[in-house]
XYZ file of C-alpha atoms in Angstrom:
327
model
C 112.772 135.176 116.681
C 112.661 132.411 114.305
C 114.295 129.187 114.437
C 117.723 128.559 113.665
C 117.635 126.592 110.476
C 119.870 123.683 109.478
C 121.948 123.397 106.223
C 121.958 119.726 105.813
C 122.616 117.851 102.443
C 120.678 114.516 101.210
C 122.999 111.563 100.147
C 121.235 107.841 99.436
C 123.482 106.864 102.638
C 122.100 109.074 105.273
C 119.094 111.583 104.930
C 119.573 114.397 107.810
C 115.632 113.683 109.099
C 116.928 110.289 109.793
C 118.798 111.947 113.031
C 115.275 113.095 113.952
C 113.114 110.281 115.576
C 109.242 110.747 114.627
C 108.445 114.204 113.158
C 105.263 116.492 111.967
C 106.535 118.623 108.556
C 105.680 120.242 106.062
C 107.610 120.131 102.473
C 108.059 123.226 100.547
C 109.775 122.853 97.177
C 110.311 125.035 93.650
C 109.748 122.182 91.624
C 110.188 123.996 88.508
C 108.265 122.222 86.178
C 105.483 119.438 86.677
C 104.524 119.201 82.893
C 103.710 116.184 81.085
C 107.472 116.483 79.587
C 108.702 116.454 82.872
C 106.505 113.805 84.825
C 108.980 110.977 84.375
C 111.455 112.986 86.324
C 108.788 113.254 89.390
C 107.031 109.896 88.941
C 109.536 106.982 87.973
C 107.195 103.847 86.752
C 107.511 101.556 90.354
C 109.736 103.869 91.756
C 108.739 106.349 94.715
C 109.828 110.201 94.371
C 112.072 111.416 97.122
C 109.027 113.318 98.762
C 106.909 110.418 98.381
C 109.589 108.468 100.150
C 109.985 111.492 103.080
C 106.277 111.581 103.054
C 106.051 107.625 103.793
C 108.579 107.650 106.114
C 107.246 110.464 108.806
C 104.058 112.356 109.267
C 104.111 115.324 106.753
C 100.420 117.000 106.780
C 101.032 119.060 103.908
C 103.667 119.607 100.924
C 103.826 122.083 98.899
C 105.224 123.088 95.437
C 105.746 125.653 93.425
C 106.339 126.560 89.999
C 104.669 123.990 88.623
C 103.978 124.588 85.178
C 100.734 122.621 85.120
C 97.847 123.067 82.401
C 94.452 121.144 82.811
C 95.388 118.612 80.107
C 97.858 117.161 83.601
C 95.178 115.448 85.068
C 95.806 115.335 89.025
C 95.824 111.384 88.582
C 99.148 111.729 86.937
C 100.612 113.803 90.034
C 98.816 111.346 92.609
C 100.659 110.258 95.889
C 99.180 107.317 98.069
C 97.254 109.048 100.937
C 97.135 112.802 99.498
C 94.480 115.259 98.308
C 95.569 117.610 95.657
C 94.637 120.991 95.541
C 96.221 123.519 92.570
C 96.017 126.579 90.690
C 97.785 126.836 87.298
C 98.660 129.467 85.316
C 95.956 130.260 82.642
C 98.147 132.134 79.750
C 101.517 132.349 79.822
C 104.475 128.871 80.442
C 104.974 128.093 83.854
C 104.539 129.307 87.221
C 101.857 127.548 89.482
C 101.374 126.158 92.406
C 99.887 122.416 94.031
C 98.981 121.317 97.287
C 98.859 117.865 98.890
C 97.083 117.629 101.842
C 96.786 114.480 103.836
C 93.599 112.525 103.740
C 93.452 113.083 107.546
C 92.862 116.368 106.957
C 89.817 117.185 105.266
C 90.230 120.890 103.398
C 87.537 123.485 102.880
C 86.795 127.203 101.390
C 89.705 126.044 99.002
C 90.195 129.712 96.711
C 91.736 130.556 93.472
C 93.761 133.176 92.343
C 95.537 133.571 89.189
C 96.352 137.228 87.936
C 98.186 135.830 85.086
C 101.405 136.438 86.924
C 101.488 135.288 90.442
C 99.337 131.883 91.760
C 97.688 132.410 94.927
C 95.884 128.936 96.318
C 94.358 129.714 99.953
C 92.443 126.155 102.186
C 91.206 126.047 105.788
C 91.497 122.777 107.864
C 89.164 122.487 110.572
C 90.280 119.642 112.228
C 93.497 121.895 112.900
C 92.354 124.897 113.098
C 95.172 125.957 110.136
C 94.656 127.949 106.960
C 96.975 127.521 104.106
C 98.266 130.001 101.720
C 100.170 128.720 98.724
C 102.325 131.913 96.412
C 103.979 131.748 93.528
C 105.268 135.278 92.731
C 107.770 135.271 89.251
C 110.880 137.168 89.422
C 109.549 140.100 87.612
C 106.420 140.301 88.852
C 105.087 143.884 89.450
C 104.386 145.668 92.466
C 100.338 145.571 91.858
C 100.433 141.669 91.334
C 101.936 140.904 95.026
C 99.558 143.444 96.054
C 96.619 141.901 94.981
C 97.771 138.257 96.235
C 98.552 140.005 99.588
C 95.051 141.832 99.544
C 93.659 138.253 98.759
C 95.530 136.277 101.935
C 94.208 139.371 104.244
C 90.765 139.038 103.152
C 91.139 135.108 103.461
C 92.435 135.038 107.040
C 90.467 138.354 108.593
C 88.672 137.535 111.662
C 90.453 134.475 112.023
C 92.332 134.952 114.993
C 92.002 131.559 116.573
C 93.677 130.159 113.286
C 97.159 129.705 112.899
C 97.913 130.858 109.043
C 100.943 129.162 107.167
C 101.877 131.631 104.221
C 104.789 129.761 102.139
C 105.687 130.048 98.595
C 108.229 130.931 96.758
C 108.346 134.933 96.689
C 111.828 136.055 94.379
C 112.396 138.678 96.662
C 116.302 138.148 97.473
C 116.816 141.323 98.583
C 115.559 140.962 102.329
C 118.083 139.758 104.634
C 115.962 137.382 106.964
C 119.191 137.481 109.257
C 118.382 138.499 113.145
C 121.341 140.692 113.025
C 121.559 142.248 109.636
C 119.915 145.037 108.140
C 117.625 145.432 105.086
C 119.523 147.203 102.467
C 118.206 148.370 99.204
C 114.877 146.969 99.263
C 112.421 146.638 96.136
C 108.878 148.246 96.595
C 107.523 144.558 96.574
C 109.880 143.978 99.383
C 108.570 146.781 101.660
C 105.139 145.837 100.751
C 105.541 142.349 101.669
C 107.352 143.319 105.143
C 104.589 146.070 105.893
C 102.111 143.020 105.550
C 104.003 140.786 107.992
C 104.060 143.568 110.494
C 100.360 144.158 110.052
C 99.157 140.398 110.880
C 101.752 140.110 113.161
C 103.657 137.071 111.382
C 107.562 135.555 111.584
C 109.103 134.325 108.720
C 111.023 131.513 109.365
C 113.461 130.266 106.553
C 117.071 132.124 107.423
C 119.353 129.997 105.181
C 119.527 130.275 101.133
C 117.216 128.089 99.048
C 118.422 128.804 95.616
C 122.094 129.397 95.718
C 122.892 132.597 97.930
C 119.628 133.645 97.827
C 116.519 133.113 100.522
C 113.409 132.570 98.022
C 111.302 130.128 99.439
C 109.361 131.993 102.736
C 107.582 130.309 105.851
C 105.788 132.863 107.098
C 103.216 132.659 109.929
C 100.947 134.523 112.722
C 101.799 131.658 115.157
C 104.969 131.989 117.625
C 104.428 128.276 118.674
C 104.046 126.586 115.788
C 107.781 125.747 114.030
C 110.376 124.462 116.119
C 112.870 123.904 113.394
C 113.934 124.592 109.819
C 116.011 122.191 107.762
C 117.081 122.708 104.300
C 118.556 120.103 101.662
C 120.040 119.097 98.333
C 117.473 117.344 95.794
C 117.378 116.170 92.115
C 114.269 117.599 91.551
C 115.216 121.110 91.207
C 117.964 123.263 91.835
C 115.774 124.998 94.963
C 115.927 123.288 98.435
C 113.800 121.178 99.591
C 112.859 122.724 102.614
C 111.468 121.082 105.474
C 109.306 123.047 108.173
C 109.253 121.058 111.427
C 105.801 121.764 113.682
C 105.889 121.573 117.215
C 102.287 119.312 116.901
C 101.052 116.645 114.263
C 98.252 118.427 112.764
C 96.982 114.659 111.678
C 96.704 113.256 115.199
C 95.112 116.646 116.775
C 94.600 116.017 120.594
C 90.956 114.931 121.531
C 89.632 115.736 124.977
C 88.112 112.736 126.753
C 86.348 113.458 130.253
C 87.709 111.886 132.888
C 86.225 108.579 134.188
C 84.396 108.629 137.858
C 82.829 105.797 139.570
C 79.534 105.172 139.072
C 78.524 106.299 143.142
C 81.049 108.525 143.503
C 80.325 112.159 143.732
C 82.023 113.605 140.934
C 79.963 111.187 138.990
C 76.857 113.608 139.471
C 76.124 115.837 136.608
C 74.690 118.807 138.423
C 73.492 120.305 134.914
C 71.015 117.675 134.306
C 69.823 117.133 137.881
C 65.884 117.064 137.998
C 65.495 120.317 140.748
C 61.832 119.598 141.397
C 62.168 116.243 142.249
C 65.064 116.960 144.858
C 62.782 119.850 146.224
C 59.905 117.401 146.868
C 61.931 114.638 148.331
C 63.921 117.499 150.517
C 60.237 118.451 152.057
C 59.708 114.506 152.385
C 62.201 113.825 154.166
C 61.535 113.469 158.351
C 64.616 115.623 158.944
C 63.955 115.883 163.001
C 64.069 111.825 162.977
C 67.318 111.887 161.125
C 68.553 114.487 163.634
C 67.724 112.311 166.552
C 70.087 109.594 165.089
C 72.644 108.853 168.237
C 75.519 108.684 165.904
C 75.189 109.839 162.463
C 78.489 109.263 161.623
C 78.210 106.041 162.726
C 74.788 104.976 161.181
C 74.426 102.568 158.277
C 74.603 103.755 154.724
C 70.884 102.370 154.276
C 70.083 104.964 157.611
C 71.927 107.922 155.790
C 71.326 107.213 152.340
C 70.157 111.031 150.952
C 67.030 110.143 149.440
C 67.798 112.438 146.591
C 70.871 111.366 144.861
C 68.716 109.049 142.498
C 67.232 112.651 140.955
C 70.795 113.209 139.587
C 72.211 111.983 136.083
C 75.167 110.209 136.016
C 77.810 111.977 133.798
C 77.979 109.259 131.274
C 73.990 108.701 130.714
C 71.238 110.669 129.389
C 69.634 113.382 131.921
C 66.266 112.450 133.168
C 65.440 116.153 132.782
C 67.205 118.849 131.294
């Protein structure tokens, strides 16, 4: 079961993520329109956006917009935030739709892939470091059935035999008529809408967003194969558009991932022995060296100096931290 989601309003006196302490996110906005008409709306000369500002103020590995309405002659330069990667795929005929990524420079992106049917915007990116793959949608309100097919054909290709990955489908899908409520009941739905639930059931994905992002209507989807990875949705008012900006909590910074360190031993300790890189044949010949009877005839062993039991063969053994002597 998903999250419960908040529905939380910005004001310039109090921001709801303020209430949060230090938080991992990712943004997810309709932007509707990122044109060169519009850029002075989204980047005010010495003046940060408001997901610049969000993005300064906490760790936010990726964000996400759609509907971007952006042609090559927007170089990414113009769209630039301090610290971010950009990734996009515009529409090639018709006005608008699109989508853009920023991804933080901590997280270096690969197999970034393209798809544009005209219609719908599909961007898809893997992050190692993370072990996450990205799928960015823009589907149009009248898209057709075969157009959210092909996008959906294109994320299952993308993410087959990726099990170990967690996958982070989000876009903005115009498909208001599924109820994402726990305890309601799909009435009425479009093809599109079957076909996007039959997918979700096939990878075995939640969507997360449960609370309306354009008015009464749940647009904007969170949708992923991971049970572990959100532990919160929060939703709010913004000048930029009239979508939420939505805000997907992780349960992890993807930025800082965790980086296993072995455990320090003392240098003539036991544990400090790396058993794997022991030279064998050199113990074997010191074992038949050694005068075992005379060590046998020792009054007290237990009591006998460390010089007197010192096991001639320890020195054949690579300590954990240097190189072995013999593989």
């Amino acid at each position: 079961t998903p999250p419960e989601s908040d529905d939380s309003s910005t004001s310039p006196e109090h921001d709801a993520t303020d209430d949060l302490g230090s938080y991992s996110s990712i943004l997810l906005l309709n932007i509707q329109s990122l044109s060169a008409r519009s850029l002075s709306r989204w980047k005010i000369p010495h003046q940060a956006s408001e997901i610049e500002m969000r993005a300064a103020r906490n760790s936010v590995p990726f964000i996400a917009l759609t509907e971007t309405w952006l042609k090559p002659y927007v170089h990414d330069a113009q769209l630039e935030i301090e610290h971010y990667n950009i990734s996009r795929c515009d529409r090639s005929t018709r006005v608008g739709g699109g989508v853009l990524l920023y991804t933080h420079e901590d997280l270096p992106i690969t197999n970034v892939e393209k798809h544009d049917d005209k219609i719908c915007q599909l961007l898809m990116c893997t992050c190692e470091s993370s072990k996450m793959i990205i799928c960015l949608l823009y589907r149009p309100p009248d898209a057709p059935y075969e157009s959210l097919k092909s996008c959906l054909e294109q994320v299952h290709n993308y993410t087959k035999d990726q099990d170990d990955y967690e996958t982070c489908f989000l876009g903005d899908f115009n498909l208001p008529s599924i109820s994402w409520s726990p305890s309601s009941e799909h009435v009425s739905l479009s093809e599109s809408a079957e076909l996007l639930l039959g997918f979700m059931s096939e990878q075995l994905s939640s969507q997360y967003i449960v609370i309306p992002t354009r008015k009464d209507n749940i647009l904007d989807l969170f949708i992923s194969n991971s049970a572990s990875l959100v532990s919160h949705v929060l939703t709010s008012d913004t000048g930029m558009s009239d979508h939420r900006l939505i805000e997907i909590f992780l349960s992890y910074d993807p930025c800082q991932p965790n980086i296993s360190t072995p455990p320090a031993f003392e240098d003539q300790s036991f544990r400090s022995l790396d058993f794997n890189k022991a030279d064998y044949d050199k113990i074997n010949s010191l074992l038949q060296e050694t005068d075992w009877d005379a060590l046998i005839q020792q009054s007290d062993p237990e009591e006998a100096s460390k010089e007197e039991r010192q096991y001639p063969a320890k020195d054949s053994f690579s300590q954990k931290e240097e190189t072995a002597a013999k593989a």
